[in-house]
Coordinates of C-alpha atoms in Angstrom, one line a residue:
Chain A
X1 CA 30.5 146.8 44.3
X2 CA 27.1 147.7 44.7
X3 CA 26.0 149.0 48.3
X4 CA 22.7 147.1 49.7
X5 CA 20.9 147.4 53.0
X6 CA 18.5 150.2 51.6
X7 CA 15.6 151.7 53.4
X8 CA 12.8 151.3 51.7
X9 CA 10.3 153.3 53.9
X10 CA 9.5 154.1 57.2
X11 CA 6.9 155.2 59.9
X12 CA 6.2 156.8 63.2
X13 CA 2.6 156.3 64.9
X14 CA 0.9 159.5 65.4
X15 CA -1.0 161.0 68.7
X16 CA -4.0 158.8 67.9
X17 CA -2.6 155.9 68.0
X18 CA -2.2 153.3 65.5
X19 CA -4.3 149.9 65.0
X20 CA -1.6 148.7 63.1
X21 CA 1.1 149.3 60.5
X22 CA 0.9 148.5 57.2
X23 CA 3.6 148.6 54.3
X24 CA 1.9 148.6 50.7
X25 CA 3.5 148.6 47.1
X26 CA 7.0 146.7 48.0
X27 CA 8.9 146.5 45.1
X28 CA 10.2 143.3 44.1
X29 CA 13.7 144.7 43.2
X30 CA 15.5 143.6 46.1
X31 CA 16.7 139.8 47.2
X32 CA 15.4 140.2 51.1
X33 CA 13.7 142.1 53.5
X34 CA 14.4 143.2 57.0
X35 CA 11.6 144.7 59.0
X36 CA 12.4 146.5 62.0
X37 CA 10.0 147.3 64.6
X38 CA 9.6 149.2 68.0
X39 CA 6.5 149.1 69.7
X40 CA 4.6 150.1 72.8
X41 CA 0.8 148.9 73.3
X42 CA -2.5 150.8 74.5
X43 CA -3.2 148.2 76.7
X44 CA -2.2 145.0 78.6
X45 CA -1.5 142.9 75.5
X46 CA 2.3 142.6 74.6
X47 CA 2.4 140.7 71.5
X48 CA 1.9 141.5 67.8
X49 CA 2.0 139.3 64.4
X50 CA 3.6 139.8 60.8
X51 CA 1.2 139.0 58.1
X52 CA 2.2 139.4 54.4
X53 CA -0.2 140.6 51.5
X54 CA -3.1 140.6 54.0
X55 CA -3.3 137.1 54.3
X56 CA -3.8 135.4 58.0
X57 CA -3.7 131.6 56.7
X58 CA -0.6 129.7 55.7
X59 CA 1.5 131.3 58.7
X60 CA 3.3 129.1 61.1
X61 CA 6.3 128.8 63.4
X62 CA 8.0 127.9 66.5
X63 CA 9.6 130.4 68.5
X64 CA 12.2 130.0 71.8
X65 CA 11.2 132.5 74.8
X66 CA 12.5 133.9 77.9
X67 CA 11.4 135.9 80.5
X68 CA 14.3 136.5 82.9
X69 CA 13.4 133.5 85.4
X70 CA 12.2 130.8 82.7
X71 CA 12.6 129.6 79.4
X72 CA 10.2 127.8 77.2
X73 CA 9.4 127.2 73.6
X74 CA 6.0 127.3 71.6
X75 CA 4.6 126.5 68.0
X76 CA 2.9 130.0 66.9
X77 CA 3.0 131.8 64.2
X78 CA 5.8 134.7 63.5
X79 CA 5.2 137.2 66.4
X80 CA 7.1 140.1 68.0
X81 CA 7.3 141.4 71.4
X82 CA 5.6 144.5 72.1
X83 CA 5.9 146.4 75.5
X84 CA 2.3 146.7 77.2
X85 CA 1.3 149.8 79.2
X86 CA 2.0 148.0 82.4
X87 CA 5.6 148.3 82.0
X88 CA 8.3 150.9 82.9
X89 CA 6.8 154.1 81.0
X90 CA 8.7 155.4 78.0
X91 CA 10.3 151.6 76.6
X92 CA 9.5 150.3 73.4
X93 CA 10.8 146.8 72.4
X94 CA 13.0 146.1 69.4
X95 CA 12.4 143.5 67.0
X96 CA 13.8 142.1 63.7
X97 CA 12.1 140.2 61.0
X98 CA 14.2 139.2 58.3
X99 CA 12.8 137.3 55.2
X100 CA 15.0 135.9 52.5
X101 CA 14.0 136.0 48.7
X102 CA 10.5 137.8 49.2
X103 CA 9.5 138.2 45.7
X104 CA 10.4 134.6 44.9
X105 CA 8.3 131.6 44.4
X106 CA 9.3 129.9 47.5
X107 CA 7.5 129.7 50.4
X108 CA 8.7 132.8 52.6
X109 CA 10.9 132.3 55.9
X110 CA 10.6 134.8 58.7
X111 CA 13.6 135.0 61.1
X112 CA 12.6 136.8 64.4
X113 CA 14.9 138.1 66.9
X114 CA 12.9 140.4 69.5
X115 CA 13.4 142.0 72.8
X116 CA 10.8 143.5 75.3
X117 CA 13.2 145.0 78.2
X118 CA 12.5 147.6 80.6
X119 CA 14.9 147.1 83.8
X120 CA 11.8 145.3 85.6
X121 CA 11.0 141.7 86.8
X122 CA 9.4 140.7 83.9
X123 CA 10.9 141.2 80.1
X124 CA 11.2 138.9 77.2
X125 CA 13.8 138.3 74.8
X126 CA 12.6 135.3 71.9
X127 CA 14.1 134.1 68.9
X128 CA 11.1 132.8 66.3
X129 CA 11.4 130.4 62.9
X130 CA 8.5 131.3 61.0
X131 CA 6.8 130.5 57.5
X132 CA 4.4 131.6 55.2
X133 CA 3.6 128.7 53.2
X134 CA 2.9 131.0 50.3
X135 CA 4.3 131.2 46.5
X136 CA 3.3 134.2 46.0
X137 CA 5.8 137.7 46.0
X138 CA 5.6 139.7 49.0
X139 CA 4.2 143.0 48.3
X140 CA 2.9 144.0 51.6
X141 CA 3.7 143.7 55.1
X142 CA 1.1 144.2 58.2
X143 CA 2.1 144.5 61.4
X144 CA -0.7 144.0 64.0
X145 CA -1.1 144.2 67.8
X146 CA -2.7 141.0 69.1
X147 CA -6.1 141.1 70.7
X148 CA -7.5 144.3 68.9
X149 CA -4.9 146.2 70.8
X150 CA -3.3 149.8 69.2
X151 CA 0.1 150.9 69.1
X152 CA 1.0 154.3 71.1
X153 CA 2.1 157.2 69.5
X154 CA 6.1 157.1 68.9
X155 CA 6.1 153.5 67.5
X156 CA 7.8 152.5 64.3
X157 CA 8.3 150.3 61.6
X158 CA 11.2 150.5 59.1
X159 CA 11.4 148.8 56.0
X160 CA 14.6 147.6 54.3
X161 CA 15.8 146.4 51.4
X162 CA 19.0 143.8 50.9
X163 CA 20.1 143.1 47.8
X164 CA 22.5 140.3 46.5
X165 CA 24.2 141.9 43.5
Chain B
X1 CA -11.5 153.7 66.8
X2 CA -7.9 154.4 65.8
X3 CA -6.6 154.1 62.4
X4 CA -4.7 152.1 60.6
X5 CA -1.5 153.7 59.2
X6 CA -0.2 152.9 55.5
X7 CA 2.9 153.2 53.8
X8 CA 3.2 153.6 50.6
X9 CA 6.6 152.1 49.9
X10 CA 6.5 153.4 46.0
X11 CA 5.8 156.8 47.4
X12 CA 6.9 157.0 50.9
X13 CA 3.7 158.4 51.6
X14 CA 2.3 157.5 54.9
X15 CA -1.9 158.4 55.6
X16 CA -4.3 157.2 58.5
X17 CA -7.1 155.5 57.1
X18 CA -10.4 154.3 58.6
X19 CA -10.6 150.6 59.6
X20 CA -13.3 149.2 57.7
X21 CA -16.2 147.4 59.0
X22 CA -14.7 143.9 58.6
X23 CA -11.5 144.7 60.1
X24 CA -13.2 146.6 63.1
X25 CA -15.1 143.1 63.5
X26 CA -12.0 141.1 63.5
X27 CA -10.0 143.3 65.7
X28 CA -13.0 142.9 68.3
X29 CA -12.8 138.9 67.7
X30 CA -9.2 139.0 68.0
X31 CA -9.7 140.9 71.5
X32 CA -12.5 138.2 72.4
X33 CA -9.6 135.5 71.7
X34 CA -6.8 137.2 73.2
X35 CA -8.8 137.5 76.4
X36 CA -10.2 133.7 76.4
X37 CA -6.6 132.7 75.8
X38 CA -5.3 134.8 78.4
X39 CA -8.2 133.4 81.3
X40 CA -7.4 129.6 80.3
X41 CA -3.5 130.3 80.6
X42 CA -3.8 131.8 83.9
X43 CA -6.3 128.8 84.6
X44 CA -3.9 126.3 83.3
X45 CA -0.9 128.0 85.1
X46 CA -2.7 127.9 88.6
X47 CA -3.5 124.2 88.0
X48 CA 0.1 123.4 87.5
X49 CA 1.0 125.5 90.5
X50 CA -1.4 123.7 92.4
X51 CA -0.2 120.4 91.5
X52 CA 3.3 121.4 91.8
X53 CA 2.3 122.4 95.4
X54 CA 0.7 118.5 96.1
X55 CA 4.0 116.9 95.2
X56 CA 5.9 119.2 97.2
X57 CA 4.0 118.5 100.2
X58 CA 3.8 114.6 99.4
X59 CA 7.8 114.6 99.6
X60 CA 8.2 116.6 102.4
X61 CA 10.6 118.9 100.7
X62 CA 10.3 122.8 99.4
X63 CA 10.8 124.2 96.2
X64 CA 14.6 125.0 96.7
X65 CA 15.4 121.7 97.8
X66 CA 14.4 120.0 95.1
X67 CA 16.2 122.8 92.7
X68 CA 19.0 121.6 94.8
X69 CA 18.4 117.7 94.0
X70 CA 17.9 117.9 90.3
X71 CA 20.8 120.7 89.7
Chain C
X1 CA 31.1 163.2 57.3
X2 CA 28.9 160.5 55.1
X3 CA 29.2 157.0 55.5
X4 CA 30.9 154.9 52.7
X5 CA 29.4 152.1 51.5
X6 CA 28.9 149.1 53.7
X7 CA 26.9 145.9 53.8
X8 CA 28.4 144.8 50.4
X9 CA 27.3 141.8 48.3
X10 CA 30.6 139.9 47.8
X11 CA 29.3 136.6 46.0
X12 CA 25.7 134.8 45.4
X13 CA 24.8 131.2 44.2
X14 CA 21.2 129.9 43.4
X15 CA 21.8 126.1 43.4
X16 CA 20.4 124.3 39.9
X17 CA 21.0 121.0 41.6
X18 CA 20.6 119.7 44.9
X19 CA 24.0 119.6 47.0
X20 CA 25.5 118.7 50.4
X21 CA 28.2 121.0 50.1
X22 CA 28.7 124.9 49.6
X23 CA 32.2 126.6 50.1
X24 CA 32.9 130.8 49.3
X25 CA 36.7 130.5 48.7
X26 CA 39.4 133.6 47.7
X27 CA 37.6 135.8 50.4
X28 CA 38.9 139.4 50.4
X29 CA 39.9 140.5 53.3
X30 CA 39.4 144.0 52.8
X31 CA 35.6 143.9 55.1
X32 CA 35.7 144.2 58.6
X33 CA 32.8 141.6 59.0
X34 CA 31.0 138.7 56.9
X35 CA 27.4 138.0 56.9
X36 CA 26.5 135.2 55.0
X37 CA 22.9 134.4 54.6
X38 CA 21.4 131.0 53.1
X39 CA 17.6 130.9 52.3
X40 CA 17.4 127.0 52.8
X41 CA 14.9 124.7 50.9
X42 CA 15.0 121.3 51.7
X43 CA 15.3 118.6 49.5
X44 CA 15.3 115.6 52.0
X45 CA 13.7 115.2 55.3
X46 CA 16.6 114.8 56.9
X47 CA 17.1 118.5 58.7
X48 CA 20.4 117.8 58.9
X49 CA 23.1 119.5 61.1
X50 CA 25.3 121.7 59.2
X51 CA 29.6 121.9 59.4
X52 CA 30.8 125.0 59.3
X53 CA 34.5 125.2 58.6
X54 CA 36.8 127.4 57.3
X55 CA 40.1 127.6 54.9
X56 CA 39.6 123.6 54.9
X57 CA 40.7 123.3 58.4
X58 CA 39.0 120.0 60.4
X59 CA 40.6 121.4 63.7
X60 CA 39.8 123.6 66.8
X61 CA 36.2 124.2 66.9
X62 CA 34.2 124.4 69.6
X63 CA 30.2 125.9 70.0
X64 CA 27.4 126.3 72.1
X65 CA 23.5 125.9 70.8
X66 CA 20.3 127.1 72.2
X67 CA 17.4 125.8 70.9
X68 CA 13.4 125.6 70.9
X69 CA 11.3 122.8 69.3
X70 CA 8.6 124.7 69.5
X71 CA 7.6 122.6 72.7
X72 CA 11.0 122.5 74.6
X73 CA 14.0 124.2 75.0
X74 CA 17.5 123.0 75.1
X75 CA 21.0 124.0 75.2
X76 CA 23.9 121.8 74.0
X77 CA 28.0 122.0 72.9
X78 CA 30.8 120.5 71.5
X79 CA 34.5 120.9 72.3
X80 CA 37.7 120.3 70.0
X81 CA 35.5 119.6 66.9
X82 CA 36.3 119.0 63.5
X83 CA 33.7 122.1 62.3
X84 CA 31.2 124.5 64.1
X85 CA 27.9 122.8 64.4
X86 CA 25.0 124.8 62.8
X87 CA 21.3 123.6 63.3
X88 CA 22.4 121.0 65.9
X89 CA 19.2 120.2 67.2
X90 CA 16.7 122.4 64.9
X91 CA 16.6 125.0 62.4
X92 CA 16.3 123.5 59.2
X93 CA 13.1 122.3 57.7
X94 CA 12.2 118.9 57.5
X95 CA 9.4 119.1 55.0
X96 CA 10.5 118.5 51.9
X97 CA 10.0 122.1 49.5
X98 CA 10.3 124.1 53.3
X99 CA 12.1 127.2 53.5
X100 CA 14.2 128.1 56.5
X101 CA 16.7 131.1 57.1
X102 CA 20.1 130.8 58.3
X103 CA 21.9 134.3 59.2
X104 CA 25.5 133.5 60.2
X105 CA 28.0 136.9 61.4
X106 CA 31.6 136.6 61.5
X107 CA 33.1 139.4 63.1
X108 CA 36.6 140.5 62.6
X109 CA 37.2 137.4 60.3
X110 CA 40.2 139.0 58.3
X111 CA 42.7 139.7 61.4
X112 CA 45.7 137.4 62.2
X113 CA 45.6 138.2 65.8
X114 CA 42.9 137.2 67.5
X115 CA 40.6 133.4 67.2
X116 CA 37.4 134.0 65.1
X117 CA 33.8 133.8 66.7
X118 CA 30.9 133.3 65.2
X119 CA 27.2 133.9 65.5
X120 CA 24.3 132.1 63.9
X121 CA 20.5 132.2 63.7
X122 CA 18.9 129.1 62.0
X123 CA 15.2 129.1 61.3
X124 CA 12.5 126.6 60.3
X125 CA 8.9 126.8 61.3
X126 CA 8.7 122.9 60.8
X127 CA 11.8 122.5 63.2
X128 CA 12.4 125.2 65.7
X129 CA 15.1 128.3 66.0
X130 CA 18.3 127.9 67.2
X131 CA 21.2 130.0 68.3
X132 CA 24.7 129.2 68.0
X133 CA 27.7 130.8 68.3
X134 CA 30.8 129.1 67.5
X135 CA 34.7 129.4 68.1
X136 CA 37.5 128.6 65.6
X137 CA 41.0 128.5 67.4
X138 CA 43.1 130.1 64.7
X139 CA 44.3 133.2 64.2
X140 CA 44.5 133.0 60.8
X141 CA 42.5 135.1 58.5
X142 CA 39.5 133.4 56.9
X143 CA 39.8 133.3 53.0
X144 CA 37.4 130.4 52.5
X145 CA 34.1 129.3 54.3
X146 CA 32.7 125.7 53.9
X147 CA 29.2 124.6 55.0
X148 CA 27.9 120.8 54.3
X149 CA 25.5 118.8 55.2
X150 CA 25.9 115.9 57.6
X151 CA 23.7 114.2 54.8
X152 CA 23.4 114.0 51.5
X153 CA 22.3 116.3 49.2
X154 CA 19.8 118.1 51.4
X155 CA 20.3 121.5 50.0
X156 CA 17.6 122.0 47.4
X157 CA 17.2 123.0 44.1
X158 CA 16.6 127.0 44.9
X159 CA 18.9 127.5 47.7
X160 CA 20.4 130.6 47.8
X161 CA 24.0 131.5 49.5
X162 CA 24.7 134.7 50.0
X163 CA 28.2 136.5 51.2
X164 CA 27.9 139.8 52.5
X165 CA 30.8 142.2 53.3
X166 CA 30.4 144.8 56.2
X167 CA 33.2 148.0 56.5
X168 CA 33.5 149.4 59.7
X169 CA 34.8 152.7 57.7

């Protein structure tokens, strides 16, 4: 039986920081994709977006988010939590985006689990349901900080392919 | 201005690429929108807090007392 | 020492006709955990609760759900039920043709000592996101998994069901 859950590509941000992280030329040979992201931001923004094939439209979603004292649900495009520069130093957030059938002709569903714990008064745990209403195969993925922010050094992203046969 | 980090999944190569003028303009627009959203949310949160306190004052109760009632 | 193969695909099916029920049977007991991934495509506007059950049993199930609708958060639970509720409030698409993701984790599914627990995530951008935990009060090894929708033929053509096995060593 085939082994699956294969690392396709990885990236780590260098000393100059990164305006965004982009995986290109994604092969169509897997069934599902899993993007694992660990980031810290340069400024006070603490959120980043995931986009596909360089397209910023036809993205939709809903999230459920707790911050340590309250819980709320939002109608918002798929996002992950990032660690802002006001959080405990040397802490980086952790996010999984799971995209099944990324190379098929159905719309692309995105399942998100994201946390930004930093042993302080406020941190976030977020669950997300997303949709990219496109029939195109995903060939590239962009991880983009909110508000024109920047990812700091040692932020990282990993792209895994999962095959169902 | 930081570069964008591109990872080619065919070769595994990671390169830093300068942003285009359009991408820079988009980042600046994103920054302006994010700041506007933050200001709007702060105003909304302040308005909610003020309304909540107004109601508590009318009831003559503290927030803890209301929480105990609703528990 | 190099790790052995893990996270193996056991079986997969892509629907060629709409259905209400899907079952994986004769599941090998040689793995440690199971992961069921469903790429759900909506054939109807029902966005139904999905019923998860094991080995054809209709007793001994309970569960808790945590969900967000995009404007409100909530939680619910069931006890002494005939199935574990998945997507009880939200999490499967309501718009025909839209897709959603269901990931169901079954830890230690083949042991004959403990009750069986389930962790599930269900997501659809037009209804919401839900996390479900479930318990089957049985020490039987899980050899079959059934998932069915509470209404008719909600799984559209093109919906895909894949069962993976994870080996601890």
